[in-house]
């Protein structure tokens, strides 16, 4: 390093993030242009056909060639900055190791102006920062963290929705032989409506009204959720990161389409009990509602024997993006 030079890896990370964002914007604009013009005539009559023949190749070239080239350029810059940041961090770690190795040596390494060796606290902070950056990247790839890491317990419960009553032709809520209200069931679990997508963020119902029930990634569809609403534990960013890394190690590079992998927590994190790293809820099948208070009766998920399920799609650059990842409990243990 030259005299007085000090690398700010935080700035490099921000610049890389912006470069990736520019690439996404270019791809988005290209997709919109393609959707609005593909297969449509640009004019009518004889003059229109002249315009069609003259302009159509230019538009198609912008969509298929120029836009892709620009997006690749931005992504290349972003990847280059990511690599540079990692190399600087690795160099700092190497300096730290050398200092430890020579701390009692008369020939100990002397840092030049601008070089710095991180202490234990600084290294720990740097590690947490890198984990956070990885999770942020996963948020851009899909909805894994938004639905299965970030939500509060209340948001997980809201995702389960409202129990769906069995009604007669007049709209009256039917009861069973014991006088208990009946609810629609499927495979032994309560069926629900009005499920709020955690990807909308906190207080979605207050902010979005009825739109909170729509899917955050596709506003034309109602949000869906299985009988269980599950998540990694609050603050388990490191566990989420290592689970993603293990999931990627299970991918088949020869497979061209979507890949779904399932593995045990022990495979990702090593031997031991890892149930405390998960949380989740389901509606009590035998007593879904407290009719005195009008509250839904939730039960905590038992994660004994649970697996981690991860879904990956090709990212268009020879790699894969994480669509989602979540803990999948054993149904037989949760009735």
mmCIF file of C-alpha atoms in Angstrom:
data_model
loop_
_atom_site.group_PDB
_atom_site.id
_atom_site.type_symbol
_atom_site.label_atom_id
_atom_site.label_comp_id
_atom_site.label_asym_id
_atom_site.label_seq_id
_atom_site.Cartn_x
_atom_site.Cartn_y
_atom_site.Cartn_z
ATOM 1 C CA UNK A 1 0.000 0.000 0.000
ATOM 2 C CA UNK A 2 1.214 3.508 -0.735
ATOM 3 C CA UNK A 3 1.851 6.053 1.981
ATOM 4 C CA UNK A 4 -1.348 7.346 3.521
ATOM 5 C CA UNK A 5 -3.585 4.923 1.586
ATOM 6 C CA UNK A 6 -6.494 3.366 3.407
ATOM 7 C CA UNK A 7 -9.081 1.176 1.713
ATOM 8 C CA UNK A 8 -12.707 1.636 2.742
ATOM 9 C CA UNK A 9 -14.267 -1.747 2.050
ATOM 10 C CA UNK A 10 -17.674 -0.439 3.134
ATOM 11 C CA UNK A 11 -17.587 2.002 0.226
ATOM 12 C CA UNK A 12 -16.586 -0.791 -2.148
ATOM 13 C CA UNK A 13 -19.512 -2.893 -0.936
ATOM 14 C CA UNK A 14 -21.928 0.002 -1.474
ATOM 15 C CA UNK A 15 -20.565 0.658 -4.966
ATOM 16 C CA UNK A 16 -20.914 -3.037 -5.840
ATOM 17 C CA UNK A 17 -24.493 -3.025 -4.576
ATOM 18 C CA UNK A 18 -25.296 0.001 -6.752
ATOM 19 C CA UNK A 19 -23.715 -1.632 -9.810
ATOM 20 C CA UNK A 20 -25.848 -4.745 -9.353
ATOM 21 C CA UNK A 21 -28.866 -2.487 -8.900
ATOM 22 C CA UNK A 22 -28.143 -0.685 -12.192
ATOM 23 C CA UNK A 23 -27.993 -4.064 -13.940
ATOM 24 C CA UNK A 24 -31.404 -4.985 -12.539
ATOM 25 C CA UNK A 25 -32.855 -1.658 -13.705
ATOM 26 C CA UNK A 26 -31.542 -2.175 -17.240
ATOM 27 C CA UNK A 27 -33.012 -5.685 -17.352
ATOM 28 C CA UNK A 28 -36.335 -4.377 -16.006
ATOM 29 C CA UNK A 29 -36.569 -1.608 -18.628
ATOM 30 C CA UNK A 30 -35.610 -4.063 -21.363
ATOM 31 C CA UNK A 31 -38.304 -6.491 -20.238
ATOM 32 C CA UNK A 32 -40.941 -3.724 -20.223
ATOM 33 C CA UNK A 33 -39.945 -2.588 -23.708
ATOM 34 C CA UNK A 34 -40.079 -6.151 -24.972
ATOM 35 C CA UNK A 35 -43.532 -6.741 -23.439
ATOM 36 C CA UNK A 36 -44.942 -3.563 -24.996
ATOM 37 C CA UNK A 37 -43.533 -4.007 -28.501
ATOM 38 C CA UNK A 38 -42.937 -7.712 -29.134
ATOM 39 C CA UNK A 39 -45.225 -9.016 -31.869
ATOM 40 C CA UNK A 40 -46.899 -5.661 -32.480
ATOM 41 C CA UNK A 41 -46.882 -3.665 -35.708
ATOM 42 C CA UNK A 42 -45.448 -0.178 -35.401
ATOM 43 C CA UNK A 43 -47.691 1.261 -38.067
ATOM 44 C CA UNK A 44 -50.501 0.589 -40.529
ATOM 45 C CA UNK A 45 -50.727 0.700 -44.264
ATOM 46 C CA UNK A 46 -47.905 1.054 -46.753
ATOM 47 C CA UNK A 47 -46.124 3.781 -44.791
ATOM 48 C CA UNK A 48 -46.546 1.772 -41.590
ATOM 49 C CA UNK A 49 -44.822 -1.242 -43.132
ATOM 50 C CA UNK A 50 -41.885 0.960 -44.129
ATOM 51 C CA UNK A 51 -41.597 2.155 -40.528
ATOM 52 C CA UNK A 52 -41.968 -1.435 -39.321
ATOM 53 C CA UNK A 53 -39.084 -2.669 -41.462
ATOM 54 C CA UNK A 54 -36.861 0.278 -40.582
ATOM 55 C CA UNK A 55 -37.479 0.588 -36.837
ATOM 56 C CA UNK A 56 -38.259 -2.970 -35.725
ATOM 57 C CA UNK A 57 -34.664 -4.271 -36.130
ATOM 58 C CA UNK A 58 -33.388 -1.327 -34.067
ATOM 59 C CA UNK A 59 -35.819 -2.004 -31.217
ATOM 60 C CA UNK A 60 -35.099 -5.735 -31.258
ATOM 61 C CA UNK A 61 -31.378 -4.994 -31.184
ATOM 62 C CA UNK A 62 -31.837 -2.712 -28.176
ATOM 63 C CA UNK A 63 -33.758 -5.431 -26.351
ATOM 64 C CA UNK A 64 -31.639 -8.450 -27.217
ATOM 65 C CA UNK A 65 -28.157 -7.002 -27.617
ATOM 66 C CA UNK A 66 -27.632 -3.541 -26.168
ATOM 67 C CA UNK A 67 -29.638 -4.056 -22.966
ATOM 68 C CA UNK A 68 -28.040 -7.394 -22.195
ATOM 69 C CA UNK A 69 -24.587 -5.984 -22.887
ATOM 70 C CA UNK A 70 -25.206 -3.020 -20.585
ATOM 71 C CA UNK A 71 -26.551 -5.275 -17.831
ATOM 72 C CA UNK A 72 -23.546 -7.589 -18.137
ATOM 73 C CA UNK A 73 -21.252 -4.582 -17.934
ATOM 74 C CA UNK A 74 -22.830 -3.354 -14.706
ATOM 75 C CA UNK A 75 -22.749 -6.854 -13.221
ATOM 76 C CA UNK A 76 -19.090 -7.263 -14.178
ATOM 77 C CA UNK A 77 -18.268 -4.017 -12.386
ATOM 78 C CA UNK A 78 -20.233 -5.183 -9.348
ATOM 79 C CA UNK A 79 -18.515 -8.572 -9.273
ATOM 80 C CA UNK A 80 -15.133 -6.891 -9.682
ATOM 81 C CA UNK A 81 -15.790 -4.612 -6.731
ATOM 82 C CA UNK A 82 -16.992 -7.568 -4.644
ATOM 83 C CA UNK A 83 -13.795 -9.465 -5.414
ATOM 84 C CA UNK A 84 -11.647 -6.420 -4.619
ATOM 85 C CA UNK A 85 -13.395 -5.953 -1.280
ATOM 86 C CA UNK A 86 -12.910 -9.610 -0.398
ATOM 87 C CA UNK A 87 -9.236 -9.501 -1.368
ATOM 88 C CA UNK A 88 -8.657 -6.498 0.887
ATOM 89 C CA UNK A 89 -10.440 -8.199 3.784
ATOM 90 C CA UNK A 90 -8.425 -11.370 3.225
ATOM 91 C CA UNK A 91 -5.193 -9.377 3.125
ATOM 92 C CA UNK A 92 -6.042 -7.764 6.454
ATOM 93 C CA UNK A 93 -6.708 -11.164 7.964
ATOM 94 C CA UNK A 94 -3.373 -12.456 6.643
ATOM 95 C CA UNK A 95 -1.585 -9.514 8.266
ATOM 96 C CA UNK A 96 -3.313 -10.262 11.554
ATOM 97 C CA UNK A 97 -2.240 -13.909 11.442
ATOM 98 C CA UNK A 98 1.343 -12.960 10.667
ATOM 99 C CA UNK A 99 1.387 -10.529 13.558
ATOM 100 C CA UNK A 100 0.239 -13.246 15.927
ATOM 101 C CA UNK A 101 2.802 -15.669 14.596
ATOM 102 C CA UNK A 102 5.617 -13.178 15.079
ATOM 103 C CA UNK A 103 4.446 -11.320 18.154
ATOM 104 C CA UNK A 104 7.372 -12.720 20.192
ATOM 105 C CA UNK A 105 9.809 -12.673 17.303
ATOM 106 C CA UNK A 106 12.522 -10.073 17.012
ATOM 107 C CA UNK A 107 11.747 -9.922 13.281
ATOM 108 C CA UNK A 108 8.069 -9.075 13.810
ATOM 109 C CA UNK A 109 6.248 -7.544 10.869
ATOM 110 C CA UNK A 110 6.133 -3.771 10.858
ATOM 111 C CA UNK A 111 3.027 -2.240 9.362
ATOM 112 C CA UNK A 112 3.493 0.505 6.847
ATOM 113 C CA UNK A 113 1.582 3.761 6.956
ATOM 114 C CA UNK A 114 -2.003 3.099 5.945
ATOM 115 C CA UNK A 115 -1.921 -0.581 6.886
ATOM 116 C CA UNK A 116 -3.910 -1.765 9.853
ATOM 117 C CA UNK A 117 -4.300 -5.007 11.761
ATOM 118 C CA UNK A 118 -7.726 -5.738 13.192
ATOM 119 C CA UNK A 119 -8.131 -6.728 16.823
ATOM 120 C CA UNK A 120 -10.553 -9.445 17.924
ATOM 121 C CA UNK A 121 -13.521 -7.098 18.319
ATOM 122 C CA UNK A 122 -12.904 -5.511 14.932
ATOM 123 C CA UNK A 123 -12.603 -8.925 13.292
ATOM 124 C CA UNK A 124 -15.855 -10.023 14.897
ATOM 125 C CA UNK A 125 -17.570 -6.876 13.636
ATOM 126 C CA UNK A 126 -16.142 -7.429 10.162
ATOM 127 C CA UNK A 127 -17.441 -11.007 10.159
ATOM 128 C CA UNK A 128 -20.932 -9.903 11.214
ATOM 129 C CA UNK A 129 -20.854 -7.245 8.537
ATOM 130 C CA UNK A 130 -19.985 -9.792 5.861
ATOM 131 C CA UNK A 131 -22.783 -12.108 7.030
ATOM 132 C CA UNK A 132 -25.202 -9.180 6.851
ATOM 133 C CA UNK A 133 -24.061 -8.350 3.329
ATOM 134 C CA UNK A 134 -24.633 -11.949 2.249
ATOM 135 C CA UNK A 135 -28.171 -11.950 3.646
ATOM 136 C CA UNK A 136 -28.860 -8.607 1.930
ATOM 137 C CA UNK A 137 -27.778 -10.190 -1.342
ATOM 138 C CA UNK A 138 -30.162 -13.101 -0.732
ATOM 139 C CA UNK A 139 -32.987 -10.584 -0.246
ATOM 140 C CA UNK A 140 -32.325 -9.312 -3.767
ATOM 141 C CA UNK A 141 -32.262 -12.852 -5.159
ATOM 142 C CA UNK A 142 -35.641 -13.998 -3.836
ATOM 143 C CA UNK A 143 -37.911 -13.873 -0.796
ATOM 144 C CA UNK A 144 -36.128 -16.264 1.572
ATOM 145 C CA UNK A 145 -35.107 -13.769 4.293
ATOM 146 C CA UNK A 146 -38.240 -11.649 3.852
ATOM 147 C CA UNK A 147 -40.543 -14.568 4.706
ATOM 148 C CA UNK A 148 -38.340 -16.918 6.704
ATOM 149 C CA UNK A 149 -35.847 -14.806 8.679
ATOM 150 C CA UNK A 150 -36.999 -11.190 9.044
ATOM 151 C CA UNK A 151 -40.635 -11.604 10.236
ATOM 152 C CA UNK A 152 -41.640 -11.203 13.859
ATOM 153 C CA UNK A 153 -43.688 -13.918 15.559
ATOM 154 C CA UNK A 154 -46.844 -11.851 15.025
ATOM 155 C CA UNK A 155 -46.100 -11.597 11.307
ATOM 156 C CA UNK A 156 -45.669 -15.373 11.113
ATOM 157 C CA UNK A 157 -49.072 -15.805 12.771
ATOM 158 C CA UNK A 158 -50.706 -13.279 10.433
ATOM 159 C CA UNK A 159 -49.374 -15.256 7.498
ATOM 160 C CA UNK A 160 -51.525 -18.222 8.544
ATOM 161 C CA UNK A 161 -54.667 -16.158 7.919
ATOM 162 C CA UNK A 162 -58.165 -16.544 9.360
ATOM 163 C CA UNK A 163 -59.876 -19.945 9.870
ATOM 164 C CA UNK A 164 -62.509 -20.538 7.178
ATOM 165 C CA UNK A 165 -65.953 -21.357 8.712
ATOM 166 C CA UNK A 166 -68.263 -24.015 7.273
ATOM 167 C CA UNK A 167 -71.542 -22.225 6.503
ATOM 168 C CA UNK A 168 -74.967 -23.272 5.299
ATOM 169 C CA UNK A 169 -76.833 -21.772 2.368
ATOM 170 C CA UNK A 170 -77.949 -18.850 4.500
ATOM 171 C CA UNK A 171 -74.444 -18.016 5.635
ATOM 172 C CA UNK A 172 -74.863 -19.415 9.134
ATOM 173 C CA UNK A 173 -71.792 -20.894 10.796
ATOM 174 C CA UNK A 174 -72.448 -24.637 11.177
ATOM 175 C CA UNK A 175 -71.550 -26.636 14.288
ATOM 176 C CA UNK A 176 -70.728 -30.283 14.952
ATOM 177 C CA UNK A 177 -72.774 -32.706 17.088
ATOM 178 C CA UNK A 178 -71.212 -31.273 20.242
ATOM 179 C CA UNK A 179 -72.117 -27.718 19.314
ATOM 180 C CA UNK A 180 -68.580 -26.701 18.365
ATOM 181 C CA UNK A 181 -68.196 -24.395 15.341
ATOM 182 C CA UNK A 182 -66.959 -26.198 12.241
ATOM 183 C CA UNK A 183 -64.103 -25.031 10.028
ATOM 184 C CA UNK A 184 -62.875 -26.210 6.672
ATOM 185 C CA UNK A 185 -60.101 -28.781 7.019
ATOM 186 C CA UNK A 186 -57.563 -30.342 4.664
ATOM 187 C CA UNK A 187 -55.196 -33.170 5.569
ATOM 188 C CA UNK A 188 -56.029 -32.649 9.232
ATOM 189 C CA UNK A 189 -55.238 -28.917 9.333
ATOM 190 C CA UNK A 190 -57.397 -25.790 9.406
ATOM 191 C CA UNK A 191 -57.964 -24.070 6.071
ATOM 192 C CA UNK A 192 -57.712 -20.280 6.135
ATOM 193 C CA UNK A 193 -58.249 -17.087 4.155
ATOM 194 C CA UNK A 194 -56.803 -13.558 4.279
ATOM 195 C CA UNK A 195 -53.159 -14.580 4.610
ATOM 196 C CA UNK A 196 -50.770 -11.649 4.964
ATOM 197 C CA UNK A 197 -47.443 -11.941 3.153
ATOM 198 C CA UNK A 198 -44.571 -11.159 5.588
ATOM 199 C CA UNK A 199 -42.590 -9.821 2.632
ATOM 200 C CA UNK A 200 -44.818 -6.723 2.794
ATOM 201 C CA UNK A 201 -43.050 -5.809 6.034
ATOM 202 C CA UNK A 202 -44.411 -4.872 9.474
ATOM 203 C CA UNK A 203 -47.926 -3.469 9.949
ATOM 204 C CA UNK A 204 -48.906 -4.508 6.427
ATOM 205 C CA UNK A 205 -52.666 -4.536 7.109
ATOM 206 C CA UNK A 206 -52.581 -1.001 8.494
ATOM 207 C CA UNK A 207 -50.475 0.267 5.592
ATOM 208 C CA UNK A 208 -51.933 -1.683 2.670
ATOM 209 C CA UNK A 209 -55.463 -2.624 3.691
ATOM 210 C CA UNK A 210 -56.869 -5.473 1.578
ATOM 211 C CA UNK A 211 -53.725 -5.436 -0.574
ATOM 212 C CA UNK A 212 -51.844 -6.989 2.337
ATOM 213 C CA UNK A 213 -53.488 -10.288 1.349
ATOM 214 C CA UNK A 214 -51.872 -10.178 -2.088
ATOM 215 C CA UNK A 215 -48.508 -11.732 -2.859
ATOM 216 C CA UNK A 216 -45.654 -9.239 -2.461
ATOM 217 C CA UNK A 217 -43.952 -10.593 -5.596
ATOM 218 C CA UNK A 218 -47.103 -10.828 -7.725
ATOM 219 C CA UNK A 219 -49.846 -8.407 -6.749
ATOM 220 C CA UNK A 220 -52.295 -10.182 -9.079
ATOM 221 C CA UNK A 221 -52.373 -13.260 -6.837
ATOM 222 C CA UNK A 222 -53.534 -13.953 -3.309
ATOM 223 C CA UNK A 223 -50.707 -14.883 -0.981
ATOM 224 C CA UNK A 224 -50.443 -18.591 -0.198
ATOM 225 C CA UNK A 225 -49.097 -20.354 2.865
ATOM 226 C CA UNK A 226 -48.967 -23.972 3.975
ATOM 227 C CA UNK A 227 -50.475 -25.141 7.265
ATOM 228 C CA UNK A 228 -47.217 -24.100 8.942
ATOM 229 C CA UNK A 229 -45.701 -20.631 9.032
ATOM 230 C CA UNK A 230 -42.018 -21.206 9.788
ATOM 231 C CA UNK A 231 -38.853 -19.175 9.992
ATOM 232 C CA UNK A 232 -35.288 -19.237 11.151
ATOM 233 C CA UNK A 233 -34.926 -17.786 14.629
ATOM 234 C CA UNK A 234 -34.772 -14.056 15.178
ATOM 235 C CA UNK A 235 -31.242 -12.854 14.465
ATOM 236 C CA UNK A 236 -30.133 -16.188 12.981
ATOM 237 C CA UNK A 237 -28.457 -14.516 9.999
ATOM 238 C CA UNK A 238 -25.307 -16.599 10.390
ATOM 239 C CA UNK A 239 -27.308 -19.844 10.448
ATOM 240 C CA UNK A 240 -29.222 -18.720 7.358
ATOM 241 C CA UNK A 241 -25.949 -17.939 5.569
ATOM 242 C CA UNK A 242 -24.381 -21.325 6.298
ATOM 243 C CA UNK A 243 -27.589 -23.128 5.334
ATOM 244 C CA UNK A 244 -27.538 -21.332 1.973
ATOM 245 C CA UNK A 245 -23.892 -22.251 1.438
ATOM 246 C CA UNK A 246 -24.643 -25.908 2.165
ATOM 247 C CA UNK A 247 -27.678 -25.814 -0.113
ATOM 248 C CA UNK A 248 -25.543 -24.510 -2.972
ATOM 249 C CA UNK A 249 -23.035 -27.314 -2.408
ATOM 250 C CA UNK A 250 -25.866 -29.774 -3.114
ATOM 251 C CA UNK A 251 -26.765 -28.294 -6.504
ATOM 252 C CA UNK A 252 -26.185 -30.287 -9.687
ATOM 253 C CA UNK A 253 -24.212 -28.075 -12.123
ATOM 254 C CA UNK A 254 -25.524 -30.091 -15.075
ATOM 255 C CA UNK A 255 -29.151 -29.325 -14.185
ATOM 256 C CA UNK A 256 -30.489 -26.387 -16.199
ATOM 257 C CA UNK A 257 -33.739 -25.569 -14.409
ATOM 258 C CA UNK A 258 -35.033 -25.070 -10.893
ATOM 259 C CA UNK A 259 -33.462 -27.223 -8.194
ATOM 260 C CA UNK A 260 -34.991 -28.098 -4.827
ATOM 261 C CA UNK A 261 -32.703 -29.445 -2.123
ATOM 262 C CA UNK A 262 -33.588 -30.706 1.345
ATOM 263 C CA UNK A 263 -31.114 -31.392 4.125
ATOM 264 C CA UNK A 264 -30.943 -31.745 7.878
ATOM 265 C CA UNK A 265 -29.733 -28.903 10.124
ATOM 266 C CA UNK A 266 -26.851 -31.149 11.202
ATOM 267 C CA UNK A 267 -25.610 -31.344 7.617
ATOM 268 C CA UNK A 268 -25.396 -27.562 7.429
ATOM 269 C CA UNK A 269 -24.251 -26.704 10.956
ATOM 270 C CA UNK A 270 -22.629 -29.848 12.332
ATOM 271 C CA UNK A 271 -23.654 -32.301 15.067
ATOM 272 C CA UNK A 272 -25.984 -31.271 17.845
ATOM 273 C CA UNK A 273 -29.533 -30.138 18.464
ATOM 274 C CA UNK A 274 -30.467 -27.107 16.389
ATOM 275 C CA UNK A 275 -34.204 -26.858 17.085
ATOM 276 C CA UNK A 276 -33.708 -23.545 18.869
ATOM 277 C CA UNK A 277 -32.587 -21.974 15.589
ATOM 278 C CA UNK A 278 -36.144 -22.278 14.228
ATOM 279 C CA UNK A 279 -39.530 -20.866 15.134
ATOM 280 C CA UNK A 280 -43.009 -21.186 13.706
ATOM 281 C CA UNK A 281 -46.722 -21.629 14.319
ATOM 282 C CA UNK A 282 -49.820 -23.447 13.106
ATOM 283 C CA UNK A 283 -53.487 -23.160 14.036
ATOM 284 C CA UNK A 284 -54.706 -25.705 16.585
ATOM 285 C CA UNK A 285 -56.730 -28.207 14.493
ATOM 286 C CA UNK A 286 -58.858 -29.339 17.439
ATOM 287 C CA UNK A 287 -59.621 -25.868 18.795
ATOM 288 C CA UNK A 288 -58.870 -23.188 16.205
ATOM 289 C CA UNK A 289 -60.716 -20.290 17.842
ATOM 290 C CA UNK A 290 -61.355 -18.971 21.321
ATOM 291 C CA UNK A 291 -64.927 -17.845 20.788
ATOM 292 C CA UNK A 292 -65.043 -15.906 24.029
ATOM 293 C CA UNK A 293 -62.242 -13.589 22.946
ATOM 294 C CA UNK A 294 -62.399 -14.106 19.180
ATOM 295 C CA UNK A 295 -58.673 -14.900 19.120
ATOM 296 C CA UNK A 296 -57.071 -17.621 17.027
ATOM 297 C CA UNK A 297 -55.441 -20.448 18.973
ATOM 298 C CA UNK A 298 -51.897 -20.901 17.677
ATOM 299 C CA UNK A 299 -49.572 -23.754 18.527
ATOM 300 C CA UNK A 300 -45.764 -23.537 18.333
ATOM 301 C CA UNK A 301 -44.184 -25.862 15.797
ATOM 302 C CA UNK A 302 -42.188 -28.832 17.090
ATOM 303 C CA UNK A 303 -39.054 -28.884 14.921
ATOM 304 C CA UNK A 304 -37.730 -32.270 16.047
ATOM 305 C CA UNK A 305 -36.633 -34.108 12.904
ATOM 306 C CA UNK A 306 -37.226 -31.028 10.730
ATOM 307 C CA UNK A 307 -35.421 -30.481 7.435
ATOM 308 C CA UNK A 308 -34.298 -27.315 5.694
ATOM 309 C CA UNK A 309 -35.751 -26.879 2.213
ATOM 310 C CA UNK A 310 -34.047 -24.553 -0.279
ATOM 311 C CA UNK A 311 -35.160 -23.687 -3.816
ATOM 312 C CA UNK A 312 -32.754 -22.296 -6.425
ATOM 313 C CA UNK A 313 -33.259 -20.945 -9.941
ATOM 314 C CA UNK A 314 -30.559 -20.233 -12.559
ATOM 315 C CA UNK A 315 -29.428 -16.604 -12.276
ATOM 316 C CA UNK A 316 -28.588 -16.179 -15.961
ATOM 317 C CA UNK A 317 -24.877 -15.782 -15.231
ATOM 318 C CA UNK A 318 -23.922 -19.417 -14.812
ATOM 319 C CA UNK A 319 -24.851 -19.509 -11.121
ATOM 320 C CA UNK A 320 -28.007 -19.815 -9.063
ATOM 321 C CA UNK A 321 -30.169 -17.467 -7.041
ATOM 322 C CA UNK A 322 -31.937 -18.493 -3.862
ATOM 323 C CA UNK A 323 -35.690 -18.264 -4.418
ATOM 324 C CA UNK A 324 -36.565 -19.257 -0.859
ATOM 325 C CA UNK A 325 -35.374 -21.349 2.079
ATOM 326 C CA UNK A 326 -37.276 -22.424 5.173
ATOM 327 C CA UNK A 327 -37.434 -25.046 7.937
ATOM 328 C CA UNK A 328 -39.887 -27.824 7.091
ATOM 329 C CA UNK A 329 -41.310 -29.631 10.159
ATOM 330 C CA UNK A 330 -42.480 -33.230 10.421
ATOM 331 C CA UNK A 331 -46.267 -33.125 10.142
ATOM 332 C CA UNK A 332 -46.789 -36.157 12.357
ATOM 333 C CA UNK A 333 -45.209 -34.329 15.289
ATOM 334 C CA UNK A 334 -47.542 -31.346 14.922
ATOM 335 C CA UNK A 335 -51.197 -32.241 15.339
#
